[in-house]
Short mmCIF file of C-alpha atoms and ligand atoms in Angstrom, two decimals:
data_model
loop_
_atom_site.label_atom_id
_atom_site.label_comp_id
_atom_site.label_asym_id
_atom_site.label_seq_id
_atom_site.Cartn_x
_atom_site.Cartn_y
_atom_site.Cartn_z
CA UNK M 1 -18.76 17.36 32.30
CA UNK M 2 -16.70 20.52 31.69
CA UNK M 3 -13.68 21.37 33.82
CA UNK M 4 -14.51 23.85 36.55
CA UNK M 5 -13.17 25.85 39.48
CA UNK M 6 -15.38 26.12 42.53
CA UNK M 7 -14.45 27.71 45.83
CA UNK M 8 -17.48 28.77 47.84
CA UNK M 9 -15.45 30.40 50.56
CA UNK M 10 -18.24 32.07 52.56
CA UNK M 11 -18.79 30.64 56.03
CA UNK M 12 -22.50 29.97 56.51
CA UNK M 13 -24.18 30.12 59.93
CA UNK M 14 -27.64 28.77 59.25
CA UNK M 15 -30.72 28.39 61.42
CA UNK M 16 -33.05 29.83 64.02
CA UNK M 17 -31.80 32.61 66.25
CA UNK M 18 -28.35 32.83 64.72
CA UNK M 19 -28.40 36.62 64.38
CA UNK M 20 -27.81 36.71 68.13
CA UNK M 21 -24.33 35.33 67.40
CA UNK M 22 -23.43 38.22 65.10
CA UNK M 23 -21.09 39.93 67.56
CA UNK M 24 -19.10 36.77 68.26
CA UNK M 25 -18.88 35.90 64.58
CA UNK M 26 -17.73 39.42 63.67
CA UNK M 27 -15.09 39.26 66.36
CA UNK M 28 -13.96 35.79 65.28
CA UNK M 29 -13.32 37.29 61.85
CA UNK M 30 -10.92 39.77 63.37
CA UNK M 31 -12.93 42.94 62.86
CA UNK M 32 -12.67 45.65 65.48
CA UNK M 33 -15.17 48.16 64.12
CA UNK M 34 -17.83 46.97 61.66
CA UNK M 35 -20.13 49.30 59.76
CA UNK M 36 -23.67 48.10 60.42
CA UNK M 37 -25.17 48.62 56.97
CA UNK M 38 -28.81 48.27 55.95
CA UNK M 39 -31.64 49.30 53.65
CA UNK M 40 -34.79 51.32 53.99
CA UNK M 41 -36.02 50.39 57.45
CA UNK M 42 -37.46 46.85 57.44
CA UNK M 43 -34.65 45.57 59.66
CA UNK M 44 -35.26 48.38 62.16
CA UNK M 45 -39.01 47.76 62.21
CA UNK M 46 -38.62 44.02 62.74
CA UNK M 47 -36.32 44.56 65.71
CA UNK M 48 -33.43 42.80 63.97
CA UNK M 49 -31.11 45.81 64.05
CA UNK M 50 -31.74 46.19 67.77
CA UNK M 51 -30.74 42.58 68.34
CA UNK M 52 -27.62 42.97 66.22
CA UNK M 53 -26.60 46.16 68.05
CA UNK M 54 -26.92 44.31 71.36
CA UNK M 55 -24.95 41.38 70.01
CA UNK M 56 -22.13 43.64 68.76
CA UNK M 57 -22.03 45.54 72.03
CA UNK M 58 -22.13 42.26 73.96
CA UNK M 59 -19.04 41.12 72.08
CA UNK M 60 -17.29 44.33 73.14
CA UNK M 61 -17.25 45.78 69.63
CA UNK M 62 -17.43 49.41 68.67
CA UNK M 63 -19.43 49.96 65.49
CA UNK M 64 -20.73 52.65 63.13
CA UNK M 65 -24.06 52.62 61.27
CA UNK M 66 -25.33 53.58 57.86
CA UNK M 67 -28.75 52.84 56.41
CA UNK M 68 -30.63 53.90 53.31
CA UNK M 69 -29.51 51.46 50.61
CA UNK M 70 -32.25 51.35 47.99
CA UNK M 71 -33.31 48.36 45.91
CA UNK M 72 -31.28 48.17 42.69
CA UNK M 73 -28.49 50.05 44.49
CA UNK M 74 -26.52 52.86 42.92
CA UNK M 75 -22.78 53.18 42.48
CA UNK M 76 -22.99 56.65 44.02
CA UNK M 77 -24.37 55.32 47.29
CA UNK M 78 -21.70 52.61 47.37
CA UNK M 79 -19.05 55.31 46.88
CA UNK M 80 -20.58 57.39 49.67
CA UNK M 81 -20.57 54.28 51.88
CA UNK M 82 -16.88 53.68 51.27
CA UNK M 83 -16.02 57.27 52.23
CA UNK M 84 -18.23 57.03 55.31
CA UNK M 85 -16.62 53.76 56.42
CA UNK M 86 -13.13 55.23 55.88
CA UNK M 87 -13.93 58.33 57.96
CA UNK M 88 -15.34 56.18 60.75
CA UNK M 89 -12.34 53.84 60.73
CA UNK M 90 -14.38 50.72 59.93
CA UNK M 91 -12.64 47.48 59.05
CA UNK M 92 -15.71 45.46 58.08
CA UNK M 93 -18.95 46.04 56.21
CA UNK M 94 -21.75 44.15 57.93
CA UNK M 95 -24.63 44.03 55.45
CA UNK M 96 -28.05 43.40 57.00
CA UNK M 97 -30.56 42.87 54.23
CA UNK M 98 -30.95 41.38 50.78
CA UNK M 99 -29.15 41.53 47.47
CA UNK M 100 -29.24 45.31 47.29
CA UNK M 101 -27.59 45.95 50.65
CA UNK M 102 -25.12 43.10 50.15
CA UNK M 103 -24.11 44.22 46.65
CA UNK M 104 -23.65 47.80 47.75
CA UNK M 105 -21.51 46.56 50.65
CA UNK M 106 -19.47 44.30 48.36
CA UNK M 107 -18.54 47.15 46.05
CA UNK M 108 -17.96 49.66 48.86
CA UNK M 109 -15.70 47.16 50.65
CA UNK M 110 -13.16 47.41 47.82
CA UNK M 111 -13.03 51.18 48.07
CA UNK M 112 -12.74 51.87 51.80
CA UNK M 113 -8.96 51.61 51.87
CA UNK M 114 -8.03 51.79 48.20
CA UNK M 115 -9.98 54.96 47.43
CA UNK M 116 -11.16 53.35 44.19
CA UNK M 117 -14.61 54.16 42.78
CA UNK M 118 -17.25 51.38 42.74
CA UNK M 119 -18.38 52.20 39.22
CA UNK M 120 -14.81 52.13 37.89
CA UNK M 121 -14.49 48.64 39.34
CA UNK M 122 -17.83 47.55 37.88
CA UNK M 123 -16.78 48.78 34.45
CA UNK M 124 -13.35 47.16 34.86
CA UNK M 125 -11.47 50.45 34.63
CA UNK M 126 -9.96 49.64 38.04
CA UNK M 127 -9.13 46.21 39.43
CA UNK M 128 -9.14 45.84 43.22
CA UNK M 129 -6.92 43.22 44.83
CA UNK M 130 -8.18 43.56 48.39
CA UNK M 131 -11.10 44.75 50.45
CA UNK M 132 -12.12 45.25 54.05
CA UNK M 133 -13.93 42.34 55.63
CA UNK M 134 -17.46 41.62 54.57
CA UNK M 135 -20.21 39.95 56.59
CA UNK M 136 -23.90 39.41 55.90
CA UNK M 137 -27.05 38.93 57.94
CA UNK M 138 -29.52 37.84 55.29
CA UNK M 139 -33.15 38.96 55.49
CA UNK M 140 -34.55 37.78 52.15
CA UNK M 141 -34.09 34.54 50.23
CA UNK M 142 -33.57 35.59 46.64
CA UNK M 143 -30.38 36.61 44.87
CA UNK M 144 -27.86 34.33 46.53
CA UNK M 145 -25.58 37.35 46.86
CA UNK M 146 -24.76 36.20 50.40
CA UNK M 147 -22.44 33.56 48.95
CA UNK M 148 -22.13 34.56 45.27
CA UNK M 149 -19.15 35.95 43.39
CA UNK M 150 -21.19 38.76 41.81
CA UNK M 151 -22.40 42.23 42.66
CA UNK M 152 -24.70 44.46 40.64
CA UNK M 153 -24.80 48.28 40.65
CA UNK M 154 -26.70 50.93 38.71
CA UNK M 155 -25.25 54.20 37.46
CA UNK M 156 -26.89 56.76 35.18
CA UNK M 157 -29.40 54.28 33.76
CA UNK M 158 -26.91 51.45 33.33
CA UNK M 159 -27.10 48.33 35.52
CA UNK M 160 -24.01 46.15 35.41
CA UNK M 161 -22.55 43.24 37.31
CA UNK M 162 -19.03 42.74 38.56
CA UNK M 163 -17.77 39.19 39.09
CA UNK M 164 -14.81 38.28 41.29
CA UNK M 165 -13.98 35.60 43.83
CA UNK M 166 -13.31 38.49 46.24
CA UNK M 167 -17.03 39.29 46.07
CA UNK M 168 -17.87 36.28 48.19
CA UNK M 169 -18.60 37.53 51.73
CA UNK M 170 -16.44 36.19 54.57
CA UNK M 171 -19.53 34.94 56.37
CA UNK M 172 -23.29 34.85 56.00
CA UNK M 173 -25.70 34.48 58.90
CA UNK M 174 -28.86 32.91 57.52
CA UNK M 175 -31.84 32.65 59.84
CA UNK M 176 -34.98 31.67 57.91
CA UNK M 177 -37.18 33.27 60.58
CA UNK M 178 -35.86 36.67 59.53
CA UNK M 179 -37.83 36.28 56.29
CA UNK M 180 -41.22 35.96 58.07
CA UNK M 181 -41.74 39.72 57.78
CA UNK M 182 -41.28 39.85 54.01
CA UNK M 183 -44.17 41.29 52.00
CA UNK M 184 -45.65 38.46 49.84
CA UNK M 185 -44.49 40.28 46.71
CA UNK M 186 -40.86 40.16 47.84
CA UNK M 187 -41.15 36.49 48.85
CA UNK M 188 -42.43 35.78 45.35
CA UNK M 189 -39.70 37.86 43.68
CA UNK M 190 -37.14 35.84 45.60
CA UNK M 191 -38.64 32.52 44.52
CA UNK M 192 -38.58 33.58 40.87
CA UNK M 193 -35.04 34.89 41.14
CA UNK M 194 -33.53 31.76 42.68
CA UNK M 195 -35.44 29.56 40.26
CA UNK M 196 -34.12 31.56 37.34
CA UNK M 197 -30.55 31.29 38.61
CA UNK M 198 -30.88 27.51 38.48
CA UNK M 199 -33.00 27.34 35.32
CA UNK M 200 -30.62 29.47 33.29
CA UNK M 201 -27.80 27.10 34.12
CA UNK M 202 -30.07 24.14 33.33
CA UNK M 203 -30.39 25.46 29.76
CA UNK M 204 -26.66 25.03 29.19
CA UNK M 205 -25.08 24.07 25.89
CA UNK M 206 -23.56 20.77 27.08
CA UNK M 207 -25.76 17.81 27.91
CA UNK M 208 -23.11 15.53 29.41
CA UNK M 209 -23.67 16.41 33.06
CA UNK M 210 -26.31 14.15 34.57
CA UNK M 211 -25.35 15.10 38.11
CA UNK M 212 -25.90 18.82 37.50
CA UNK M 213 -29.26 18.06 35.86
CA UNK M 214 -30.48 15.98 38.78
CA UNK M 215 -29.27 18.55 41.32
CA UNK M 216 -31.06 21.35 39.50
CA UNK M 217 -34.28 19.43 39.03
CA UNK M 218 -34.41 18.43 42.68
CA UNK M 219 -33.67 21.96 43.83
CA UNK M 220 -36.31 23.44 41.56
CA UNK M 221 -39.02 21.02 42.66
CA UNK M 222 -38.23 21.79 46.31
CA UNK M 223 -38.33 25.55 45.65
CA UNK M 224 -41.61 25.37 43.73
CA UNK M 225 -43.27 23.52 46.61
CA UNK M 226 -41.69 25.73 49.30
CA UNK M 227 -42.70 28.87 47.38
CA UNK M 228 -46.33 27.77 47.43
CA UNK M 229 -46.16 26.99 51.14
CA UNK M 230 -44.43 30.25 52.11
CA UNK M 231 -47.05 32.24 50.20
CA UNK M 232 -49.85 30.40 52.03
CA UNK M 233 -48.20 30.55 55.44
CA UNK M 234 -45.42 33.12 55.85
CA UNK M 235 -44.43 31.46 59.15
CA UNK M 236 -43.79 28.00 57.68
CA UNK M 237 -40.24 27.46 58.91
CA UNK M 238 -39.41 24.50 56.69
CA UNK M 239 -40.55 26.37 53.60
CA UNK M 240 -38.60 29.49 54.57
CA UNK M 241 -35.51 27.40 55.35
CA UNK M 242 -35.73 25.59 52.02
CA UNK M 243 -35.96 28.89 50.18
CA UNK M 244 -33.12 30.46 52.10
CA UNK M 245 -30.68 27.63 51.49
CA UNK M 246 -31.83 27.13 47.91
CA UNK M 247 -31.26 30.82 47.16
CA UNK M 248 -27.59 30.39 48.02
CA UNK M 249 -27.19 27.06 46.24
CA UNK M 250 -28.74 28.51 43.10
CA UNK M 251 -26.09 31.16 42.70
CA UNK M 252 -22.95 30.07 44.54
CA UNK M 253 -21.55 28.27 41.50
CA UNK M 254 -22.72 24.76 42.32
CA UNK M 255 -25.54 24.68 39.76
CA UNK M 256 -23.22 25.82 37.00
CA UNK M 257 -20.30 23.55 37.88
CA UNK M 258 -19.31 21.44 34.89
CA UNK M 259 -21.73 23.24 32.62
CA UNK M 260 -21.27 25.61 29.69
CA UNK M 261 -23.78 28.24 30.65
CA UNK M 262 -24.33 31.91 31.33
CA UNK M 263 -26.87 34.25 32.86
CA UNK M 264 -28.21 35.63 29.59
CA UNK M 265 -31.83 36.15 30.63
CA UNK M 266 -30.41 38.02 33.60
CA UNK M 267 -28.57 40.37 31.27
CA UNK M 268 -31.88 41.21 29.66
CA UNK M 269 -33.68 41.69 32.97
CA UNK M 270 -31.05 44.08 34.23
CA UNK M 271 -32.01 46.40 31.39
CA UNK M 272 -35.57 46.45 32.68
CA UNK M 273 -34.71 47.34 36.28
CA UNK M 274 -32.08 49.78 35.01
CA UNK M 275 -34.76 51.70 33.11
CA UNK M 276 -36.95 51.77 36.21
CA UNK M 277 -35.26 50.97 39.53
CA UNK M 278 -38.78 50.54 40.96
CA UNK M 279 -38.96 47.22 39.11
CA UNK M 280 -37.97 44.39 41.44
CA UNK M 281 -35.40 42.10 39.84
CA UNK M 282 -37.52 38.97 40.45
CA UNK M 283 -40.62 40.58 38.94
CA UNK M 284 -38.66 41.45 35.81
CA UNK M 285 -37.47 37.84 35.59
CA UNK M 286 -41.05 36.55 36.00
CA UNK M 287 -41.92 38.41 32.80
CA UNK M 288 -38.76 37.51 30.98
CA UNK M 289 -38.23 33.83 31.70
CA UNK M 290 -41.40 32.40 30.08
CA UNK M 291 -40.75 34.67 27.09
CA UNK M 292 -37.20 33.39 26.88
CA UNK M 293 -38.47 29.79 26.89
CA UNK M 294 -40.97 30.63 24.15
CA UNK M 295 -38.12 32.13 22.12
CA UNK M 296 -36.06 28.96 22.65
CA UNK M 297 -38.99 26.74 21.75
CA UNK M 298 -38.85 27.92 18.14
CA UNK M 299 -35.52 26.17 17.77
CA UNK M 300 -35.12 22.44 17.13
CA UNK M 301 -31.90 22.32 19.17
CA UNK M 302 -33.78 23.25 22.35
CA UNK M 303 -36.67 20.76 22.09
CA UNK M 304 -35.17 17.89 24.09
CA UNK M 305 -34.19 20.10 27.00
CA UNK M 306 -37.53 21.91 27.01
CA UNK M 307 -39.37 18.57 27.13
CA UNK M 308 -37.22 17.38 30.01
CA UNK M 309 -37.83 20.72 31.77
CA UNK M 310 -41.61 20.20 31.49
CA UNK M 311 -41.50 16.62 32.71
CA UNK M 312 -38.86 16.66 35.43
CA UNK M 313 -39.47 20.08 36.92
CA UNK M 314 -43.18 20.64 36.38
CA UNK M 315 -44.22 16.98 36.64
CA UNK M 316 -46.05 16.97 33.31
CA UNK M 317 -46.80 13.85 31.29
CA UNK M 318 -44.61 13.64 28.19
CA UNK M 319 -46.51 13.58 24.90
CA UNK M 320 -44.21 11.41 22.78
CA UNK M 321 -46.36 11.82 19.66
CA UNK M 322 -46.43 15.60 19.86
CA UNK M 323 -43.45 16.75 21.95
CA UNK M 324 -44.22 20.39 21.11
CA UNK M 325 -47.29 20.08 23.27
CA UNK M 326 -45.09 19.03 26.17
CA UNK M 327 -42.84 22.01 25.53
CA UNK M 328 -45.81 24.40 25.45
CA UNK M 329 -47.26 22.89 28.60
CA UNK M 330 -43.94 23.39 30.42
CA UNK M 331 -43.84 27.05 29.44
CA UNK M 332 -47.45 27.55 30.49
CA UNK M 333 -46.82 25.78 33.81
CA UNK M 334 -43.98 28.22 34.48
CA UNK M 335 -46.09 31.25 33.71
CA UNK M 336 -49.05 29.93 35.71
CA UNK M 337 -46.85 29.26 38.72
CA UNK M 338 -45.32 32.74 38.64
CA UNK M 339 -48.82 34.22 38.28
CA UNK M 340 -50.06 32.14 41.22
CA UNK M 341 -47.36 33.85 43.31
CA UNK M 342 -48.70 37.24 42.22
CA UNK M 343 -45.95 37.96 39.74
CA UNK M 344 -46.54 39.95 36.52
CA UNK M 345 -46.29 38.39 33.09
CA UNK M 346 -46.00 41.36 30.73
CA UNK M 347 -43.76 44.40 30.29
CA UNK M 348 -46.86 46.56 30.47
CA UNK M 349 -47.63 45.37 33.98
CA UNK M 350 -44.18 46.63 34.92
CA UNK M 351 -44.85 50.02 33.32
CA UNK M 352 -42.62 49.37 30.31
CA UNK M 353 -43.73 49.39 26.69
CA UNK M 354 -42.72 48.67 23.12
CA UNK M 355 -41.01 52.06 23.05
CA UNK M 356 -38.43 50.80 25.58
CA UNK M 357 -37.42 47.70 23.65
CA UNK M 358 -34.82 49.24 21.34
CA UNK M 359 -32.97 50.84 24.24
CA UNK M 360 -33.05 47.66 26.32
CA UNK M 361 -31.89 45.51 23.38
CA UNK M 362 -29.00 47.88 22.74
CA UNK M 363 -28.14 48.02 26.43
CA UNK M 364 -27.72 44.29 26.96
CA UNK M 365 -25.77 43.65 23.76
CA UNK M 366 -23.48 46.69 23.66
CA UNK M 367 -25.58 48.06 20.76
CA UNK M 368 -25.24 44.77 18.90
CA UNK M 369 -21.53 44.21 19.47
CA UNK M 370 -22.03 41.26 21.87
CA UNK M 371 -23.60 37.85 21.20
CA UNK M 372 -24.14 35.48 24.12
CA UNK M 373 -23.36 31.80 23.47
CA UNK M 374 -26.65 30.20 24.59
CA UNK M 375 -28.44 27.19 22.99
CA UNK M 376 -29.70 29.82 20.56
CA UNK M 377 -27.01 32.54 20.61
CA UNK M 378 -28.45 35.88 21.74
CA UNK M 379 -27.39 38.99 19.87
CA UNK M 380 -29.30 42.22 19.49
CA UNK M 381 -31.99 40.85 17.14
CA UNK M 382 -32.65 37.90 19.45
CA UNK M 383 -32.79 40.15 22.53
CA UNK M 384 -35.35 42.29 20.76
CA UNK M 385 -37.41 39.22 19.85
CA UNK M 386 -37.41 38.07 23.47
CA UNK M 387 -38.45 41.51 24.72
CA UNK M 388 -41.28 41.54 22.16
CA UNK M 389 -42.50 38.22 23.51
CA UNK M 390 -42.81 40.00 26.88
CA UNK M 391 -45.29 42.61 25.62
O1 NZQ S 1 -34.81 48.20 52.26
P1 NZQ S 1 -35.63 47.47 53.26
O2 NZQ S 1 -36.50 48.36 54.08
O3 NZQ S 1 -34.82 46.53 54.10
O4 NZQ S 1 -36.72 46.58 52.45
C1 NZQ S 1 -36.35 45.57 51.53
C2 NZQ S 1 -36.59 45.98 50.08
O5 NZQ S 1 -37.65 46.90 50.00
C3 NZQ S 1 -37.30 44.42 51.70
N1 NZQ S 1 -36.90 43.45 52.69
C4 NZQ S 1 -35.76 42.71 52.71
N2 NZQ S 1 -35.78 41.86 53.75
C5 NZQ S 1 -36.96 42.07 54.39
C6 NZQ S 1 -37.66 43.08 53.73
N3 NZQ S 1 -38.87 43.51 54.12
C7 NZQ S 1 -39.42 42.93 55.23
N4 NZQ S 1 -38.79 41.93 55.90
C8 NZQ S 1 -37.59 41.48 55.52
N5 NZQ S 1 -37.01 40.45 56.16
O6 NZQ S 1 -37.32 43.76 50.43
C9 NZQ S 1 -37.08 44.72 49.42
C10 NZQ S 1 -36.12 44.13 48.41
O7 NZQ S 1 -34.82 44.02 48.93
P2 NZQ S 1 -33.60 43.85 47.93
O8 NZQ S 1 -32.36 43.67 48.71
O9 NZQ S 1 -33.62 44.93 46.90
O10 NZQ S 1 -34.00 42.48 47.17
P3 NZQ S 1 -33.15 41.36 46.54
O11 NZQ S 1 -32.53 40.51 47.57
O12 NZQ S 1 -34.04 40.72 45.55
O13 NZQ S 1 -31.92 42.11 45.76
C11 NZQ S 1 -32.10 42.66 44.49
C12 NZQ S 1 -30.81 43.22 43.96
O14 NZQ S 1 -29.80 42.20 43.85
C13 NZQ S 1 -29.34 42.10 42.47
C14 NZQ S 1 -30.55 42.54 41.71
O15 NZQ S 1 -30.26 42.88 40.38
C15 NZQ S 1 -30.99 43.73 42.54
O16 NZQ S 1 -30.19 44.85 42.30
N6 NZQ S 1 -28.81 40.77 42.21
C16 NZQ S 1 -27.66 40.42 42.79
C17 NZQ S 1 -27.04 39.21 42.56
C18 NZQ S 1 -25.76 38.87 43.19
N7 NZQ S 1 -25.07 39.83 43.78
O17 NZQ S 1 -25.30 37.71 43.15
C19 NZQ S 1 -27.62 38.22 41.64
C20 NZQ S 1 -29.02 38.51 41.22
O18 NZQ S 1 -29.25 37.90 39.97
C21 NZQ S 1 -29.39 39.95 41.15
O19 NZQ S 1 -29.06 40.54 39.91
ZN1 ZN S 2 -31.13 37.07 39.76
#
């Protein structure tokens, strides 16, 4: 097991009806005027925003409001948000939504008082050392942004992540019932995303961490089953609760603790949703992940892990005589599961084509200047091979 640092500092308030406590929780965190911050209207339509407004007012809090965060959020909107919050005198960003709203809030929170620009921070041209307070009411189980140390923004066709312990929100209110209104496509995107967060870490380069392996395998089996159930019955509380908690556990650092790993498939996916912000992150991953496994399967060094993946996660019988068959079956099981959720499996289904591959391969490897240290290191040529397997 590798040495690690883990400090998942976000306070989690989990369970039915907890959004009603928002006002008290905001007040307990010392905020006097939060900015109620949301996306394109789902939280208004579901009545959630109304309940949060009442809860804030009930706690005697003044608040401002700003909606309109789009999926795959832009640095420009985060910058606008920071200016808006400054003008309104807000001392907290209260993000009501999913990864997009939360990430936009995370990056704006640095800039409210400092006057820094979100994109400068993302590109590490400016380093913030403080932010206004940051709270979350989560409405979709997916990215784990509600407790993660990362935030992702898009600017002029580039999508990049910024990692910092300060990115972890001060609190996250997580009521699984808030996800009942999700369109099936978004539920499925979330399942794929959280699975990929855990699976990428599972394909680490050290194999001396039995605890991490068992944790990941158990989490993935629970998510696979809950994903099926939530797609069949959107109001299945246990399934929704499993997905919501698993989304956080997949990306709060726990699954990577003691492992040598990185989010390399994620780097590739971000190129896809950067080219077309209409591509949902999870849908891009559904195309990419099976292709990434196929790419890995060509390498001897990856065989043992791929076999274990097939057996422990997908419940397949090991073929000791012909382990390649087990590997293939594991990859096919992954693709079939994603398809059963209604996810795409090719670039074409996402509206991308062979003509986009060179640009995406350049984008994720700094035009060939970066190689990621995975089981099979991924430089530009490897990225291109993986993208071609997505065609
Ligand atoms: O905007 P509204 O109207 O609210 O609709 C949203 C949006 O259209 C809708 N939605 C959310 N909750 C709903 C709902 N609709 C009905 N009922 C509800 N309860 O779902 C759509 C997708 O929302 P979005 O926030 O974009 O999805 P997600 O949570 O998947 O976030 C994606 C973004 O997060 C980044 C992705 O790259 C992408 O930009 N990621 C952030 C990470 C992080 N910060 O740790 C890690 C991830 O790997 C990821 O890269
Ligand atoms: Zn992700």
